[in-house]
């Protein structure tokens, strides 16, 4: 079957790939059926007192929708800032430097996010593939690759796969084969999408004829394939390809955390920071919330919008259903550890390199951040992005040990690192008590078995978060989940 992807040139495809975020040309998958419908609730005639637990994007979007509808809303956030896993890091780095330690990028298909971004007049910066060569360190070999170079990859590939390279493999085994239904996330529980949940990403590639070497090459070069044997084919298709890669990727100038900060600002005194919720008691006519300071809050309805594994730290009375508890315990999260090495200047530019690299080592993927005040000579940052079991193992080490190990690994790519290194910073999301891991990452069968249970209300307690959305691991999924939970309360769907 011929698809509109046949019209995409190799050059354009390469240009749309940057910093490990494989985004394709706008409109390739995007369906006009995706909209911001339901974002604005009708004004209520029966105002309720509503408590929202968690100030990430899901909690913020729920609070905004319900407050605009006329409800009395209070949001409790355990951190001293809004955003949750949308977090821009500016300190301890030099002036002119900032990095994203959390969510990396938006897409032009993110209708709910775009509505707020436009409202707050935030400036969008498109991703761009660097013109300079990218380094690959695989199977002990260092390879320098320009945009149009043919590479001898150190894996057993078929003759065709050798010519295709990583991006060509993605086009052959994913873009050209995925069903058009992936553009409509509402159809996730219907054929043909639901059948995809029973195959892993790796199995899906095998079904399309991919060699084991091709699976390994995609694993080590594509962010969405970090754990190919443990990734639901359905989640991959709908969240990564149907949504994110359906449009052009971008970041927010000044930092992605400007979106949650502006959302929080629009909520005024609604948010209470440094309040950690310990227990939720649903008495039927009201819900009581117990906090770390023994302060008790009361509400008619509650939305719990904390990360998946943090749910297990909250005591619920009545206890959660066995199905919901099984879902919370069973659905995995993708552990992510990001190590940032600040250097006095972008020394890799002297060798004509981009600073980007992909490895099959503990180092993971390498991203370069340049100084927005002086990109050529100012202080810069090399980041090690590690996902999966290696990320969890790193997160169990002391920060100095992680920095030392990552510097040792980075030396294999950039021997000058020790001469230019000035400071390091580690963010292990598995060690963050208010996250306990990165985004939810359903394994084969998990969407079928658990997604509806994760969404289901428990009496007067409703649930939001990217883990309650088919659009897992995306900022758009988080925003939409908050609006869904707000609509449940507004429509009385207990």
Short mmCIF file of C-alpha atoms in Angstrom, two decimals:
data_model
loop_
_atom_site.label_atom_id
_atom_site.label_comp_id
_atom_site.label_asym_id
_atom_site.label_seq_id
_atom_site.Cartn_x
_atom_site.Cartn_y
_atom_site.Cartn_z
CA UNK A 1 0.00 0.00 0.00
CA UNK A 2 1.40 3.37 -1.00
CA UNK A 3 1.34 5.97 1.77
CA UNK A 4 2.07 9.66 1.87
CA UNK A 5 5.41 8.81 3.50
CA UNK A 6 6.63 7.81 0.04
CA UNK A 7 6.75 11.52 -0.73
CA UNK A 8 9.27 12.20 2.02
CA UNK A 9 12.80 12.57 0.79
CA UNK A 10 15.75 11.08 2.64
CA UNK A 11 17.18 14.54 3.14
CA UNK A 12 14.00 15.88 4.74
CA UNK A 13 13.76 12.78 6.90
CA UNK A 14 17.31 13.29 8.13
CA UNK A 15 16.69 16.97 8.78
CA UNK A 16 13.73 16.14 11.00
CA UNK A 17 15.79 14.01 13.37
CA UNK A 18 17.50 15.77 16.24
CA UNK A 19 18.66 15.08 19.79
CA UNK A 20 17.31 11.55 19.65
CA UNK A 21 13.75 12.76 18.98
CA UNK A 22 12.75 11.16 15.70
CA UNK A 23 10.11 13.56 14.44
CA UNK A 24 8.82 13.53 10.91
CA UNK A 25 7.46 16.20 8.62
CA UNK A 26 4.29 17.95 9.72
CA UNK A 27 1.14 16.20 8.64
CA UNK A 28 2.70 12.82 7.90
CA UNK A 29 0.48 11.02 10.39
CA UNK A 30 -1.47 13.83 11.99
CA UNK A 31 -5.23 13.50 11.75
CA UNK A 32 -7.51 16.50 11.91
CA UNK A 33 -9.69 14.47 14.28
CA UNK A 34 -7.17 15.27 17.02
CA UNK A 35 -8.33 18.48 18.60
CA UNK A 36 -8.47 20.36 21.87
CA UNK A 37 -12.12 19.36 22.29
CA UNK A 38 -13.22 19.25 25.92
CA UNK A 39 -10.45 21.57 27.07
CA UNK A 40 -12.95 24.21 28.17
CA UNK A 41 -15.79 23.06 30.42
CA UNK A 42 -19.13 24.80 30.53
CA UNK A 43 -19.76 27.10 33.47
CA UNK A 44 -21.10 25.02 36.33
CA UNK A 45 -24.46 25.66 38.01
CA UNK A 46 -23.42 23.48 40.95
CA UNK A 47 -19.95 24.51 42.15
CA UNK A 48 -17.96 21.85 44.01
CA UNK A 49 -14.99 22.03 46.32
CA UNK A 50 -12.28 20.09 44.51
CA UNK A 51 -8.80 19.07 45.64
CA UNK A 52 -6.14 18.16 43.10
CA UNK A 53 -3.05 16.28 44.23
CA UNK A 54 0.00 16.86 42.05
CA UNK A 55 1.17 19.98 40.22
CA UNK A 56 2.50 18.40 37.04
CA UNK A 57 0.87 19.13 33.71
CA UNK A 58 -2.01 16.74 34.39
CA UNK A 59 -2.89 18.35 37.71
CA UNK A 60 -2.46 21.85 36.31
CA UNK A 61 -4.70 21.20 33.31
CA UNK A 62 -7.39 19.68 35.55
CA UNK A 63 -7.20 22.64 37.94
CA UNK A 64 -7.36 25.16 35.12
CA UNK A 65 -10.40 23.50 33.49
CA UNK A 66 -12.33 23.19 36.75
CA UNK A 67 -11.47 26.66 38.01
CA UNK A 68 -12.53 28.22 34.70
CA UNK A 69 -15.81 26.29 35.02
CA UNK A 70 -16.48 27.98 38.37
CA UNK A 71 -15.46 25.33 40.90
CA UNK A 72 -13.57 25.98 44.14
CA UNK A 73 -10.20 24.37 43.40
CA UNK A 74 -7.14 23.79 45.58
CA UNK A 75 -4.03 22.07 44.20
CA UNK A 76 -1.51 20.43 46.55
CA UNK A 77 2.03 19.96 45.26
CA UNK A 78 4.80 18.21 47.19
CA UNK A 79 7.60 20.10 45.42
CA UNK A 80 8.32 23.81 45.75
CA UNK A 81 7.59 24.37 42.06
CA UNK A 82 5.02 23.39 39.43
CA UNK A 83 5.68 21.07 36.49
CA UNK A 84 6.61 17.71 38.01
CA UNK A 85 8.71 15.90 35.41
CA UNK A 86 8.70 18.97 33.16
CA UNK A 87 11.79 20.53 34.68
CA UNK A 88 14.29 22.98 33.20
CA UNK A 89 17.64 23.11 34.96
CA UNK A 90 19.46 26.46 35.08
CA UNK A 91 21.59 26.14 38.22
CA UNK A 92 24.36 25.22 38.92
CA UNK A 93 25.39 26.10 35.36
CA UNK A 94 26.98 29.28 34.05
CA UNK A 95 24.89 32.14 32.72
CA UNK A 96 23.53 31.42 29.27
CA UNK A 97 23.12 27.69 29.87
CA UNK A 98 20.02 25.66 30.66
CA UNK A 99 19.00 22.07 30.02
CA UNK A 100 15.86 19.98 30.23
CA UNK A 101 16.28 17.37 32.95
CA UNK A 102 12.73 16.17 32.27
CA UNK A 103 10.37 16.23 29.29
CA UNK A 104 12.40 17.07 26.20
CA UNK A 105 10.12 18.29 23.42
CA UNK A 106 6.63 19.09 22.16
CA UNK A 107 5.10 18.33 18.76
CA UNK A 108 2.87 20.40 16.51
CA UNK A 109 0.25 17.67 17.05
CA UNK A 110 -0.02 18.58 20.75
CA UNK A 111 -3.33 20.40 20.50
CA UNK A 112 -3.91 20.91 24.24
CA UNK A 113 -0.33 22.07 24.80
CA UNK A 114 -0.50 24.45 21.82
CA UNK A 115 -3.68 26.03 23.15
CA UNK A 116 -1.87 27.04 26.34
CA UNK A 117 1.40 27.89 24.59
CA UNK A 118 -0.46 30.30 22.32
CA UNK A 119 -2.48 31.74 25.21
CA UNK A 120 0.69 32.55 27.14
CA UNK A 121 2.51 33.75 23.99
CA UNK A 122 5.42 31.39 24.58
CA UNK A 123 7.94 31.24 21.76
CA UNK A 124 8.45 27.91 20.00
CA UNK A 125 11.89 26.87 18.71
CA UNK A 126 11.94 24.03 16.15
CA UNK A 127 14.27 21.08 16.53
CA UNK A 128 16.90 20.92 13.81
CA UNK A 129 19.33 18.22 12.78
CA UNK A 130 22.87 19.61 13.14
CA UNK A 131 24.85 19.99 9.94
CA UNK A 132 28.00 18.67 11.61
CA UNK A 133 28.72 14.93 11.85
CA UNK A 134 27.30 12.75 14.64
CA UNK A 135 29.41 10.17 16.48
CA UNK A 136 28.42 6.54 17.01
CA UNK A 137 30.28 4.28 19.44
CA UNK A 138 29.05 0.73 18.90
CA UNK A 139 30.56 -2.69 19.44
CA UNK A 140 33.78 -0.96 20.48
CA UNK A 141 34.04 1.05 17.25
CA UNK A 142 33.95 4.83 16.92
CA UNK A 143 32.15 5.98 13.77
CA UNK A 144 31.76 9.55 12.51
CA UNK A 145 28.69 10.02 10.32
CA UNK A 146 27.65 12.97 8.16
CA UNK A 147 24.12 13.38 6.83
CA UNK A 148 24.60 11.54 3.55
CA UNK A 149 27.43 9.15 4.37
CA UNK A 150 27.14 5.41 3.93
CA UNK A 151 28.21 3.62 7.10
CA UNK A 152 29.49 0.13 7.78
CA UNK A 153 27.43 -0.59 10.93
CA UNK A 154 28.99 -3.14 13.33
CA UNK A 155 25.89 -5.36 13.44
CA UNK A 156 24.73 -8.28 11.29
CA UNK A 157 22.33 -6.61 8.85
CA UNK A 158 20.80 -7.69 5.56
CA UNK A 159 22.16 -6.08 2.41
CA UNK A 160 19.17 -3.74 2.24
CA UNK A 161 19.40 -2.82 5.94
CA UNK A 162 23.07 -1.87 5.55
CA UNK A 163 22.11 0.70 2.93
CA UNK A 164 19.17 2.03 4.92
CA UNK A 165 20.90 2.93 8.19
CA UNK A 166 18.97 3.78 11.41
CA UNK A 167 16.56 6.33 9.92
CA UNK A 168 15.87 4.18 6.90
CA UNK A 169 15.13 1.23 9.19
CA UNK A 170 12.55 3.33 11.05
CA UNK A 171 10.87 4.23 7.77
CA UNK A 172 10.89 0.65 6.47
CA UNK A 173 9.79 -1.16 9.60
CA UNK A 174 7.53 1.46 11.21
CA UNK A 175 6.43 4.39 9.08
CA UNK A 176 5.58 2.33 6.01
CA UNK A 177 3.80 -0.41 7.96
CA UNK A 178 1.79 1.12 10.80
CA UNK A 179 -2.01 1.25 10.29
CA UNK A 180 -3.63 4.66 9.66
CA UNK A 181 -5.74 4.20 12.82
CA UNK A 182 -2.74 5.26 14.91
CA UNK A 183 -3.75 8.88 14.25
CA UNK A 184 -6.90 8.47 16.34
CA UNK A 185 -6.00 7.61 19.96
CA UNK A 186 -9.68 7.09 20.81
CA UNK A 187 -9.56 3.86 18.78
CA UNK A 188 -6.84 2.26 20.86
CA UNK A 189 -9.14 -0.49 22.19
CA UNK A 190 -10.45 -1.45 18.74
CA UNK A 191 -8.92 -3.52 15.91
CA UNK A 192 -6.37 -3.28 14.42
CA UNK A 193 -4.71 -1.26 17.18
CA UNK A 194 -5.64 -3.40 20.15
CA UNK A 195 -3.93 -6.44 18.61
CA UNK A 196 -0.66 -4.50 18.56
CA UNK A 197 -0.61 -4.43 22.35
CA UNK A 198 0.22 -8.12 22.43
CA UNK A 199 3.45 -7.66 20.48
CA UNK A 200 6.57 -5.93 21.70
CA UNK A 201 8.29 -3.29 19.62
CA UNK A 202 10.99 -5.86 18.84
CA UNK A 203 8.38 -8.46 17.83
CA UNK A 204 6.68 -5.92 15.59
CA UNK A 205 9.97 -5.30 13.79
CA UNK A 206 10.50 -9.03 13.37
CA UNK A 207 7.00 -9.39 11.93
CA UNK A 208 7.97 -6.82 9.28
CA UNK A 209 11.11 -8.80 8.42
CA UNK A 210 13.73 -6.99 10.51
CA UNK A 211 16.95 -8.79 11.38
CA UNK A 212 18.21 -8.99 14.97
CA UNK A 213 21.00 -6.61 13.98
CA UNK A 214 18.43 -4.07 12.78
CA UNK A 215 16.57 -4.29 16.08
CA UNK A 216 19.82 -3.71 17.93
CA UNK A 217 20.73 -0.72 15.76
CA UNK A 218 17.32 0.89 16.26
CA UNK A 219 17.55 0.22 20.01
CA UNK A 220 20.84 2.06 20.26
CA UNK A 221 19.86 5.04 18.10
CA UNK A 222 16.18 5.74 18.75
CA UNK A 223 14.79 7.02 22.05
CA UNK A 224 11.46 5.20 21.68
CA UNK A 225 13.24 1.83 21.33
CA UNK A 226 15.27 1.93 24.54
CA UNK A 227 13.76 -1.35 25.76
CA UNK A 228 12.40 -2.91 22.54
CA UNK A 229 11.45 -6.26 24.04
CA UNK A 230 9.58 -4.60 26.91
CA UNK A 231 7.64 -1.95 24.98
CA UNK A 232 4.01 -2.42 23.96
CA UNK A 233 3.67 -2.22 20.19
CA UNK A 234 0.38 -0.35 20.71
CA UNK A 235 1.94 2.29 22.96
CA UNK A 236 4.77 2.76 20.49
CA UNK A 237 2.40 3.11 17.54
CA UNK A 238 -0.10 5.55 19.05
CA UNK A 239 2.05 7.64 21.38
CA UNK A 240 5.39 7.79 19.56
CA UNK A 241 4.34 7.63 15.91
CA UNK A 242 0.65 8.55 15.77
CA UNK A 243 1.09 11.56 18.05
CA UNK A 244 4.65 12.80 18.52
CA UNK A 245 6.11 11.93 15.15
CA UNK A 246 2.96 13.07 13.39
CA UNK A 247 4.15 16.66 13.53
CA UNK A 248 7.19 18.91 13.77
CA UNK A 249 9.00 18.83 17.12
CA UNK A 250 9.81 22.00 19.04
CA UNK A 251 10.91 23.31 22.43
CA UNK A 252 9.95 26.47 24.29
CA UNK A 253 12.45 29.30 24.17
CA UNK A 254 13.81 29.86 27.65
CA UNK A 255 12.85 26.40 28.88
CA UNK A 256 9.97 23.95 28.68
CA UNK A 257 9.09 24.66 32.31
CA UNK A 258 7.72 28.04 31.24
CA UNK A 259 4.50 26.25 30.27
CA UNK A 260 3.73 24.83 33.75
CA UNK A 261 4.94 28.06 35.34
CA UNK A 262 2.48 30.10 33.27
CA UNK A 263 -0.31 27.63 33.96
CA UNK A 264 0.44 27.89 37.68
CA UNK A 265 0.49 31.68 37.47
CA UNK A 266 -2.94 31.65 35.82
CA UNK A 267 -4.28 29.66 38.79
CA UNK A 268 -3.25 32.32 41.29
CA UNK A 269 -3.58 31.30 44.94
CA UNK A 270 -5.06 27.93 43.99
CA UNK A 271 -1.74 26.08 44.51
CA UNK A 272 -0.18 25.09 47.84
CA UNK A 273 3.47 24.00 47.52
CA UNK A 274 5.55 21.78 49.83
CA UNK A 275 2.46 19.77 50.78
CA UNK A 276 2.92 16.02 50.55
CA UNK A 277 -0.28 13.96 50.69
CA UNK A 278 -0.10 10.83 52.83
CA UNK A 279 -3.68 9.57 52.90
CA UNK A 280 -7.11 9.96 51.29
CA UNK A 281 -10.29 9.09 53.17
CA UNK A 282 -13.49 9.04 51.11
CA UNK A 283 -16.44 9.35 53.51
CA UNK A 284 -19.06 9.44 50.76
CA UNK A 285 -20.37 12.95 51.39
CA UNK A 286 -16.84 14.39 51.50
CA UNK A 287 -13.20 13.41 51.07
CA UNK A 288 -10.52 14.10 53.69
CA UNK A 289 -6.86 14.53 52.73
CA UNK A 290 -4.10 13.96 55.28
CA UNK A 291 -0.71 15.61 54.63
CA UNK A 292 2.88 15.32 55.86
CA UNK A 293 2.27 18.18 58.34
CA UNK A 294 -0.89 16.48 59.66
CA UNK A 295 -2.93 19.27 58.10
CA UNK A 296 -6.26 17.94 56.88
CA UNK A 297 -8.06 19.21 53.77
CA UNK A 298 -11.68 18.51 52.90
CA UNK A 299 -13.34 18.42 49.47
CA UNK A 300 -16.34 17.11 47.57
CA UNK A 301 -14.16 15.54 44.89
CA UNK A 302 -10.46 14.73 44.50
CA UNK A 303 -8.22 14.25 41.47
CA UNK A 304 -4.99 12.37 42.11
CA UNK A 305 -2.45 13.40 39.47
CA UNK A 306 0.84 12.04 40.80
CA UNK A 307 3.25 9.76 38.88
CA UNK A 308 2.29 6.11 38.63
CA UNK A 309 4.60 4.61 41.28
CA UNK A 310 3.97 7.46 43.73
CA UNK A 311 0.36 6.26 43.98
CA UNK A 312 1.61 3.35 46.04
CA UNK A 313 2.87 5.76 48.73
CA UNK A 314 -0.64 7.14 49.38
CA UNK A 315 -3.06 5.34 51.71
CA UNK A 316 -6.61 5.10 50.34
CA UNK A 317 -9.70 4.44 52.46
CA UNK A 318 -11.68 2.55 51.27
CA UNK A 319 -8.77 0.63 49.78
CA UNK A 320 -8.33 0.69 46.04
CA UNK A 321 -9.83 -2.16 44.05
CA UNK A 322 -7.63 -5.18 43.48
CA UNK A 323 -7.66 -4.41 39.73
CA UNK A 324 -6.38 -0.85 40.26
CA UNK A 325 -3.72 -1.98 42.74
CA UNK A 326 -2.57 -4.65 40.30
CA UNK A 327 -2.36 -2.05 37.53
CA UNK A 328 -0.30 0.33 39.69
CA UNK A 329 2.11 -2.45 40.65
CA UNK A 330 2.32 -4.10 37.23
CA UNK A 331 2.73 -1.32 34.68
CA UNK A 332 6.45 -0.45 34.37
CA UNK A 333 8.04 2.96 34.21
CA UNK A 334 11.07 3.78 32.08
CA UNK A 335 13.95 4.66 34.36
CA UNK A 336 15.98 7.61 33.09
CA UNK A 337 19.24 9.06 34.39
CA UNK A 338 20.60 12.22 32.82
CA UNK A 339 24.13 13.38 33.60
CA UNK A 340 25.19 16.87 32.55
CA UNK A 341 28.88 17.71 32.17
CA UNK A 342 29.56 21.42 31.91
CA UNK A 343 32.67 22.37 29.95
CA UNK A 344 34.38 25.73 29.48
CA UNK A 345 33.66 25.78 25.74
CA UNK A 346 32.20 23.53 23.00
CA UNK A 347 35.60 22.03 22.17
CA UNK A 348 34.06 19.45 19.82
CA UNK A 349 33.36 22.22 17.33
CA UNK A 350 37.11 22.52 16.72
CA UNK A 351 36.94 19.03 15.20
CA UNK A 352 33.87 19.88 13.16
CA UNK A 353 31.55 17.74 15.31
CA UNK A 354 27.98 18.38 16.45
CA UNK A 355 28.42 17.09 19.99
CA UNK A 356 25.69 14.49 19.45
CA UNK A 357 26.46 10.80 19.80
CA UNK A 358 24.75 7.42 20.08
CA UNK A 359 26.37 4.52 21.88
CA UNK A 360 25.67 0.97 23.04
CA UNK A 361 27.67 1.77 26.18
CA UNK A 362 26.64 2.85 29.67
CA UNK A 363 26.98 6.40 28.33
CA UNK A 364 23.75 6.02 26.33
CA UNK A 365 22.91 8.93 24.05
CA UNK A 366 24.94 12.15 24.12
CA UNK A 367 23.35 15.56 23.56
CA UNK A 368 25.10 18.93 23.34
CA UNK A 369 23.74 22.17 24.79
CA UNK A 370 25.29 25.41 23.64
CA UNK A 371 25.34 28.75 25.39
CA UNK A 372 22.55 30.94 24.05
CA UNK A 373 24.68 34.03 24.73
CA UNK A 374 27.81 32.72 22.98
CA UNK A 375 27.31 29.41 21.16
CA UNK A 376 30.83 29.30 19.73
CA UNK A 377 33.01 30.11 22.73
CA UNK A 378 30.84 30.23 25.83
CA UNK A 379 30.47 27.44 28.38
CA UNK A 380 28.57 24.41 27.05
CA UNK A 381 27.20 21.08 28.25
CA UNK A 382 27.48 17.47 27.15
CA UNK A 383 24.66 15.28 28.42
CA UNK A 384 24.57 11.52 28.89
CA UNK A 385 20.98 10.27 28.52
CA UNK A 386 20.57 6.72 29.81
CA UNK A 387 17.29 4.79 29.87
CA UNK A 388 16.31 1.37 31.20
CA UNK A 389 18.11 -0.87 33.69
CA UNK A 390 21.42 0.99 33.32
CA UNK A 391 19.64 4.20 34.35
CA UNK A 392 18.31 2.58 37.51
CA UNK A 393 21.75 1.20 38.37
CA UNK A 394 23.31 4.64 37.92
CA UNK A 395 20.59 6.14 40.10
CA UNK A 396 21.69 3.95 42.99
CA UNK A 397 25.19 5.45 42.97
CA UNK A 398 26.38 8.67 44.59
CA UNK A 399 26.37 11.65 42.22
CA UNK A 400 30.16 11.95 42.27
CA UNK A 401 30.45 8.30 41.30
CA UNK A 402 28.02 8.77 38.40
CA UNK A 403 29.85 11.85 37.14
CA UNK A 404 33.18 10.02 37.35
CA UNK A 405 31.84 7.02 35.44
CA UNK A 406 30.17 9.15 32.76
CA UNK A 407 33.33 11.21 32.29
CA UNK A 408 35.26 7.97 31.82
CA UNK A 409 32.74 6.84 29.20
CA UNK A 410 32.66 10.25 27.50
CA UNK A 411 36.45 10.09 27.13
CA UNK A 412 35.97 7.30 24.55
CA UNK A 413 34.21 9.83 22.32
CA UNK A 414 35.83 13.08 23.39
CA UNK A 415 39.34 12.59 24.86
CA UNK A 416 39.48 16.35 25.58
CA UNK A 417 36.68 16.13 28.16
CA UNK A 418 39.01 16.12 31.17
CA UNK A 419 40.78 19.27 29.98
CA UNK A 420 37.54 21.24 29.68
CA UNK A 421 35.23 19.80 32.36
CA UNK A 422 34.15 22.29 35.04
CA UNK A 423 31.05 20.92 36.79
CA UNK A 424 28.62 18.00 36.72
CA UNK A 425 25.01 17.42 37.66
CA UNK A 426 23.00 14.18 37.85
CA UNK A 427 19.25 13.68 37.63
CA UNK A 428 18.19 10.10 38.32
CA UNK A 429 14.40 10.06 38.09
CA UNK A 430 14.21 6.65 39.76
CA UNK A 431 15.74 8.23 42.89
CA UNK A 432 13.36 11.22 42.91
CA UNK A 433 10.85 10.57 45.76
CA UNK A 434 8.12 12.51 43.94
CA UNK A 435 8.58 10.61 40.67
CA UNK A 436 10.08 7.18 41.46
CA UNK A 437 10.99 6.77 37.81
CA UNK A 438 10.47 8.26 34.40
CA UNK A 439 7.28 8.01 32.34
CA UNK A 440 5.02 4.97 32.33
CA UNK A 441 6.15 2.43 29.75
CA UNK A 442 3.60 -0.36 29.25
CA UNK A 443 4.98 -3.75 28.28
CA UNK A 444 3.16 -6.04 25.83
CA UNK A 445 -0.39 -6.66 27.08
CA UNK A 446 -0.32 -3.91 29.71
CA UNK A 447 -2.52 -1.43 27.86
CA UNK A 448 -5.20 -4.08 27.33
CA UNK A 449 -4.99 -5.33 30.90
CA UNK A 450 -4.55 -2.13 32.88
CA UNK A 451 -5.23 1.20 31.14
CA UNK A 452 -8.96 1.34 31.88
CA UNK A 453 -8.33 0.34 35.50
CA UNK A 454 -5.80 3.17 35.85
CA UNK A 455 -8.40 5.62 34.50
CA UNK A 456 -11.35 4.41 36.60
CA UNK A 457 -12.54 6.62 39.47
CA UNK A 458 -12.64 5.25 43.02
CA UNK A 459 -15.75 6.72 44.59
CA UNK A 460 -15.19 10.47 44.80
CA UNK A 461 -11.52 10.10 43.86
CA UNK A 462 -10.53 10.49 40.21
CA UNK A 463 -7.17 9.87 38.56
CA UNK A 464 -5.02 11.70 36.00
CA UNK A 465 -1.46 11.52 34.73
CA UNK A 466 0.26 10.41 31.54
CA UNK A 467 0.03 6.82 32.81
CA UNK A 468 -3.79 7.08 32.54
CA UNK A 469 -3.57 8.05 28.86
CA UNK A 470 -2.92 5.96 25.76
CA UNK A 471 -0.53 8.81 24.91
CA UNK A 472 1.92 7.62 27.56
CA UNK A 473 5.16 9.44 28.27
CA UNK A 474 4.05 12.65 26.51
CA UNK A 475 3.24 16.09 27.87
CA UNK A 476 0.14 16.07 25.68
CA UNK A 477 -1.02 12.81 27.26
CA UNK A 478 -0.62 14.38 30.71
CA UNK A 479 -2.59 17.49 29.75
CA UNK A 480 -5.40 15.47 28.16
CA UNK A 481 -5.64 13.18 31.17
CA UNK A 482 -6.21 16.14 33.46
CA UNK A 483 -8.99 17.44 31.24
CA UNK A 484 -10.54 13.96 31.10
CA UNK A 485 -10.62 13.75 34.91
CA UNK A 486 -12.10 17.27 35.11
CA UNK A 487 -14.83 16.26 32.67
CA UNK A 488 -15.62 13.18 34.76
CA UNK A 489 -16.32 15.41 37.74
CA UNK A 490 -18.29 17.90 35.68
CA UNK A 491 -20.45 15.17 34.16
CA UNK A 492 -20.84 13.26 37.44
CA UNK A 493 -19.32 10.07 36.00
CA UNK A 494 -18.31 8.48 39.25
#
